[in-house]
Structure formats: structure tokens, C-alpha cells
Amino acid sequence: MLQLFVMGRSDEQVLRILKPPSNIELLSISLYSGRRFPEWMEMRDPHSSSSFPRLETIKLNWMWKLEEWVLNWRHKKECLPALQHLDIQYCYGLKGLPQLELMTSLKELTISECPKLKFVFHGLRHLTSLQYLRIGECPKVVIPKEELDALVALRGPFLEYIDAELIHEDSTTTT
């Protein structure tokens, strides 16, 4: 298993130089001090449908300045086919996420301690492989109740830990 762990107060220049090989399976970045990830973290490559086709796990933790993580999907149906675990925690400046509903292979999704994150979970029902969902301490996140209900109906029982105030009855609610 090829893994890359980046820890310490790395800035944008260090991470830009540190592009991992395309066969990486786990990417863990902690204490990154940049406001935006370099292009290789946008998971795009002009010669491939996915820059990291074997990537199974992404962990992004303890990032105070990171404002947005963008994935440049060339086609709506494009996704990271192997991605099963996405863990985003303690990203205090994070304001936006990529289209998570396109990550249909996700089995575990954790998003916590991201107080500036403004995100509406439309398309949650498309995460049919999901077995574990944890969303907490993200007061600007909105989870439409109908999306969560549809996911539970499709999946049956699974583990979920969601702050109750994030679930909204009105599906037109925006942040």
C-alpha cells in the first residue's frame, strides 16, 4: 500500500512540490497552513479520468487557513472510483467542499469541527455504499431530512452521528 502522510506546518509551496505518485492509496495531510491546495490536490490530470485511481482514503486534519477544497470534475459522472474513506476534521477556515454526491464509492464519511463550512448535503441519497456517517460541530452545514431518510431507506441500518440541529425538514434550505 502506497501512502503519503504530510504533517507539520507545511505551506503551499512545499505541498505543491510534493506531488505523490498516481498509484497512492492513502493521502493524509495535517497542519497544512495554506489557504488553498495545489492543483494536484484538485484530482485532475489532462491524461487521465482521475489523477489517483487507487486512492482509497483521504484524511484532512488541523488546517486553520484552508478555505476550500475543490475537485475539478470534467464530467458530472466522474468520481474517484476507489475512494472509500473521507475524513475532514478540525479545518476551521474551510468554507466549501467538492460535490460529495459524486463520490458514490464512499463507505465512511466524517466531517467535524469545521465551523465556517457552508454546505448543503443535496444528493446524499447517491452515497449508496455509505456505512458510516459522522457530521458534527459544523453549524452552517445543512442536511435535508429527506436526503438522510432516502439514504437510510436505501442502505438499511448504518452508523450515523449527526448533530440534530443540522437536519432540516425543508429541502430548499440554504446556508
mmCIF file of C-alpha atoms in Angstrom:
data_model
loop_
_atom_site.group_PDB
_atom_site.id
_atom_site.type_symbol
_atom_site.label_atom_id
_atom_site.label_comp_id
_atom_site.label_asym_id
_atom_site.label_seq_id
_atom_site.Cartn_x
_atom_site.Cartn_y
_atom_site.Cartn_z
ATOM 1 C CA MET A 1 0.000 0.000 0.000
ATOM 2 C CA LEU A 2 1.470 3.339 -1.052
ATOM 3 C CA GLN A 3 0.724 6.091 1.478
ATOM 4 C CA LEU A 4 1.624 9.755 1.876
ATOM 5 C CA PHE A 5 1.487 11.476 5.254
ATOM 6 C CA VAL A 6 2.195 15.195 5.331
ATOM 7 C CA MET A 7 2.420 16.561 8.852
ATOM 8 C CA GLY A 8 3.777 19.739 10.249
ATOM 9 C CA ARG A 9 3.379 23.335 9.259
ATOM 10 C CA SER A 10 3.738 22.808 5.534
ATOM 11 C CA ASP A 11 2.948 25.732 3.290
ATOM 12 C CA GLU A 12 1.529 25.802 -0.205
ATOM 13 C CA GLN A 13 4.938 25.653 -1.890
ATOM 14 C CA VAL A 14 6.015 22.500 -0.038
ATOM 15 C CA LEU A 15 2.783 20.680 -0.836
ATOM 16 C CA ARG A 16 2.920 21.777 -4.474
ATOM 17 C CA ILE A 17 6.397 20.236 -4.869
ATOM 18 C CA LEU A 18 5.405 17.072 -3.008
ATOM 19 C CA LYS A 19 3.063 15.629 -5.667
ATOM 20 C CA PRO A 20 2.607 11.933 -4.833
ATOM 21 C CA PRO A 21 2.704 9.143 -7.411
ATOM 22 C CA SER A 22 -0.586 8.319 -9.120
ATOM 23 C CA ASN A 23 -0.870 4.854 -7.508
ATOM 24 C CA ILE A 24 -1.191 6.237 -3.975
ATOM 25 C CA GLU A 25 -3.896 4.590 -1.836
ATOM 26 C CA LEU A 26 -3.907 6.791 1.271
ATOM 27 C CA LEU A 27 -3.395 10.552 1.499
ATOM 28 C CA SER A 28 -3.229 12.142 4.952
ATOM 29 C CA ILE A 29 -2.474 15.845 5.362
ATOM 30 C CA SER A 30 -2.343 17.504 8.760
ATOM 31 C CA LEU A 31 -1.381 21.007 9.882
ATOM 32 C CA TYR A 32 -1.293 22.412 6.339
ATOM 33 C CA SER A 33 -1.005 26.203 6.550
ATOM 34 C CA GLY A 34 -2.085 27.203 3.036
ATOM 35 C CA ARG A 35 -5.425 28.744 2.063
ATOM 36 C CA ARG A 36 -5.836 26.506 -0.992
ATOM 37 C CA PHE A 37 -4.478 23.159 -2.100
ATOM 38 C CA PRO A 38 -2.162 22.904 -5.112
ATOM 39 C CA GLU A 39 -3.528 21.717 -8.477
ATOM 40 C CA TRP A 40 -2.610 18.076 -7.920
ATOM 41 C CA MET A 41 -4.996 18.027 -4.936
ATOM 42 C CA GLU A 42 -7.801 19.038 -7.290
ATOM 43 C CA MET A 43 -7.509 15.459 -8.562
ATOM 44 C CA ARG A 44 -7.253 16.345 -12.224
ATOM 45 C CA ASP A 45 -4.841 15.244 -14.864
ATOM 46 C CA PRO A 46 -5.262 16.011 -18.572
ATOM 47 C CA HIS A 47 -4.226 12.436 -19.497
ATOM 48 C CA SER A 48 -6.434 10.531 -17.082
ATOM 49 C CA SER A 49 -10.020 10.420 -15.862
ATOM 50 C CA SER A 50 -8.674 10.512 -12.320
ATOM 51 C CA SER A 51 -5.211 11.526 -11.156
ATOM 52 C CA PHE A 52 -5.294 8.988 -8.348
ATOM 53 C CA PRO A 53 -7.359 5.989 -9.478
ATOM 54 C CA ARG A 54 -6.325 3.799 -6.494
ATOM 55 C CA LEU A 55 -6.870 6.417 -3.788
ATOM 56 C CA GLU A 56 -8.984 4.798 -1.047
ATOM 57 C CA THR A 57 -8.571 7.177 1.896
ATOM 58 C CA ILE A 58 -8.247 10.942 2.262
ATOM 59 C CA LYS A 59 -7.665 12.465 5.694
ATOM 60 C CA LEU A 60 -7.510 16.265 6.046
ATOM 61 C CA ASN A 61 -6.958 17.451 9.625
ATOM 62 C CA TRP A 62 -5.960 20.502 11.629
ATOM 63 C CA MET A 63 -5.963 23.133 8.905
ATOM 64 C CA TRP A 64 -6.633 26.620 10.206
ATOM 65 C CA LYS A 65 -6.349 28.606 6.968
ATOM 66 C CA LEU A 66 -7.610 26.226 4.274
ATOM 67 C CA GLU A 67 -10.763 27.819 2.841
ATOM 68 C CA GLU A 68 -11.829 25.469 0.079
ATOM 69 C CA TRP A 69 -11.063 22.077 -1.331
ATOM 70 C CA VAL A 70 -12.000 21.959 -4.987
ATOM 71 C CA LEU A 71 -12.224 18.907 -7.199
ATOM 72 C CA ASN A 72 -12.342 19.660 -10.899
ATOM 73 C CA TRP A 73 -14.742 17.087 -12.291
ATOM 74 C CA ARG A 74 -14.600 17.105 -16.079
ATOM 75 C CA HIS A 75 -17.881 15.212 -16.334
ATOM 76 C CA LYS A 76 -20.722 15.028 -13.851
ATOM 77 C CA LYS A 77 -20.400 11.231 -13.641
ATOM 78 C CA GLU A 78 -16.663 11.316 -12.963
ATOM 79 C CA CYS A 79 -15.613 10.318 -9.467
ATOM 80 C CA LEU A 80 -12.710 8.882 -7.555
ATOM 81 C CA PRO A 81 -13.712 5.253 -8.154
ATOM 82 C CA ALA A 82 -11.741 3.726 -5.293
ATOM 83 C CA LEU A 83 -12.329 6.405 -2.630
ATOM 84 C CA GLN A 84 -13.917 4.722 0.373
ATOM 85 C CA HIS A 85 -12.946 6.877 3.362
ATOM 86 C CA LEU A 86 -13.086 10.662 3.615
ATOM 87 C CA ASP A 87 -12.169 12.236 6.938
ATOM 88 C CA ILE A 88 -12.170 16.034 7.296
ATOM 89 C CA GLN A 89 -11.669 17.322 10.841
ATOM 90 C CA TYR A 90 -10.519 20.496 12.568
ATOM 91 C CA CYS A 91 -10.425 22.550 9.368
ATOM 92 C CA TYR A 92 -11.509 25.795 10.982
ATOM 93 C CA GLY A 93 -11.292 28.018 7.892
ATOM 94 C CA LEU A 94 -12.859 25.562 5.434
ATOM 95 C CA LYS A 95 -15.846 27.168 3.702
ATOM 96 C CA GLY A 96 -16.565 24.770 0.820
ATOM 97 C CA LEU A 97 -16.361 21.146 -0.263
ATOM 98 C CA PRO A 98 -16.432 19.374 -3.613
ATOM 99 C CA GLN A 99 -19.560 17.595 -4.814
ATOM 100 C CA LEU A 100 -19.611 14.700 -2.359
ATOM 101 C CA GLU A 101 -22.593 13.036 -4.071
ATOM 102 C CA LEU A 102 -20.260 12.098 -6.948
ATOM 103 C CA MET A 103 -18.133 10.010 -4.567
ATOM 104 C CA THR A 104 -20.516 7.059 -4.750
ATOM 105 C CA SER A 105 -17.929 4.529 -3.544
ATOM 106 C CA LEU A 106 -17.634 6.226 -0.114
ATOM 107 C CA LYS A 107 -18.131 3.834 2.788
ATOM 108 C CA GLU A 108 -17.160 6.231 5.584
ATOM 109 C CA LEU A 109 -17.632 9.994 5.720
ATOM 110 C CA THR A 110 -16.578 12.109 8.674
ATOM 111 C CA ILE A 111 -16.780 15.893 8.744
ATOM 112 C CA SER A 112 -16.348 17.589 12.101
ATOM 113 C CA GLU A 113 -15.094 20.757 13.734
ATOM 114 C CA CYS A 114 -15.417 22.877 10.585
ATOM 115 C CA PRO A 115 -17.287 25.932 11.935
ATOM 116 C CA LYS A 116 -17.114 28.039 8.733
ATOM 117 C CA LEU A 117 -18.144 25.243 6.375
ATOM 118 C CA LYS A 118 -21.262 26.227 4.390
ATOM 119 C CA PHE A 119 -22.536 23.131 2.674
ATOM 120 C CA VAL A 120 -25.935 21.703 1.824
ATOM 121 C CA PHE A 121 -25.962 17.921 1.514
ATOM 122 C CA HIS A 122 -28.049 17.626 -1.646
ATOM 123 C CA GLY A 123 -27.544 14.243 -3.274
ATOM 124 C CA LEU A 124 -26.730 12.408 -0.034
ATOM 125 C CA ARG A 125 -29.041 9.628 -1.261
ATOM 126 C CA HIS A 126 -26.489 8.853 -4.017
ATOM 127 C CA LEU A 127 -23.931 7.651 -1.476
ATOM 128 C CA THR A 128 -25.368 4.140 -1.556
ATOM 129 C CA SER A 129 -22.128 2.478 -0.365
ATOM 130 C CA LEU A 130 -22.066 4.574 2.818
ATOM 131 C CA GLN A 131 -21.842 2.544 6.049
ATOM 132 C CA TYR A 132 -20.700 5.244 8.485
ATOM 133 C CA LEU A 133 -21.640 8.925 8.557
ATOM 134 C CA ARG A 134 -20.487 11.439 11.140
ATOM 135 C CA ILE A 135 -21.129 15.157 10.842
ATOM 136 C CA GLY A 136 -20.715 17.372 13.876
ATOM 137 C CA GLU A 137 -19.632 20.772 15.103
ATOM 138 C CA CYS A 138 -20.305 22.316 11.684
ATOM 139 C CA PRO A 139 -23.094 24.803 12.481
ATOM 140 C CA LYS A 140 -23.503 26.113 8.898
ATOM 141 C CA VAL A 141 -23.973 22.677 7.331
ATOM 142 C CA VAL A 142 -27.491 21.730 6.238
ATOM 143 C CA ILE A 143 -28.672 18.160 5.819
ATOM 144 C CA PRO A 144 -32.135 17.925 4.233
ATOM 145 C CA LYS A 145 -34.112 15.348 6.220
ATOM 146 C CA GLU A 146 -35.497 13.814 3.017
ATOM 147 C CA GLU A 147 -31.950 13.124 1.798
ATOM 148 C CA LEU A 148 -30.992 11.394 5.044
ATOM 149 C CA ASP A 149 -34.254 9.408 5.071
ATOM 150 C CA ALA A 150 -33.710 8.292 1.476
ATOM 151 C CA LEU A 151 -30.169 7.171 2.293
ATOM 152 C CA VAL A 152 -31.338 5.165 5.298
ATOM 153 C CA ALA A 153 -34.099 3.576 3.189
ATOM 154 C CA LEU A 154 -31.582 2.545 0.532
ATOM 155 C CA ARG A 155 -28.898 1.314 2.911
ATOM 156 C CA GLY A 156 -30.871 -0.009 5.803
ATOM 157 C CA PRO A 157 -29.209 0.340 9.199
ATOM 158 C CA PHE A 158 -25.842 2.037 9.333
ATOM 159 C CA LEU A 159 -23.935 4.083 11.871
ATOM 160 C CA GLU A 160 -24.736 7.778 11.882
ATOM 161 C CA TYR A 161 -23.691 10.503 14.269
ATOM 162 C CA ILE A 162 -25.132 13.814 13.172
ATOM 163 C CA ASP A 163 -25.754 16.941 15.210
ATOM 164 C CA ALA A 164 -29.567 17.178 15.272
ATOM 165 C CA GLU A 165 -29.591 20.924 14.533
ATOM 166 C CA LEU A 166 -28.016 20.269 11.124
ATOM 167 C CA ILE A 167 -31.021 18.267 9.891
ATOM 168 C CA HIS A 168 -33.692 20.455 8.271
ATOM 169 C CA GLU A 169 -37.224 19.473 7.248
ATOM 170 C CA ASP A 170 -37.295 21.973 4.377
ATOM 171 C CA SER A 171 -35.245 20.689 1.433
ATOM 172 C CA THR A 172 -34.988 24.203 -0.037
ATOM 173 C CA THR A 173 -32.997 25.419 2.961
ATOM 174 C CA THR A 174 -29.692 27.007 2.024
ATOM 175 C CA THR A 175 -26.849 28.257 4.141
#
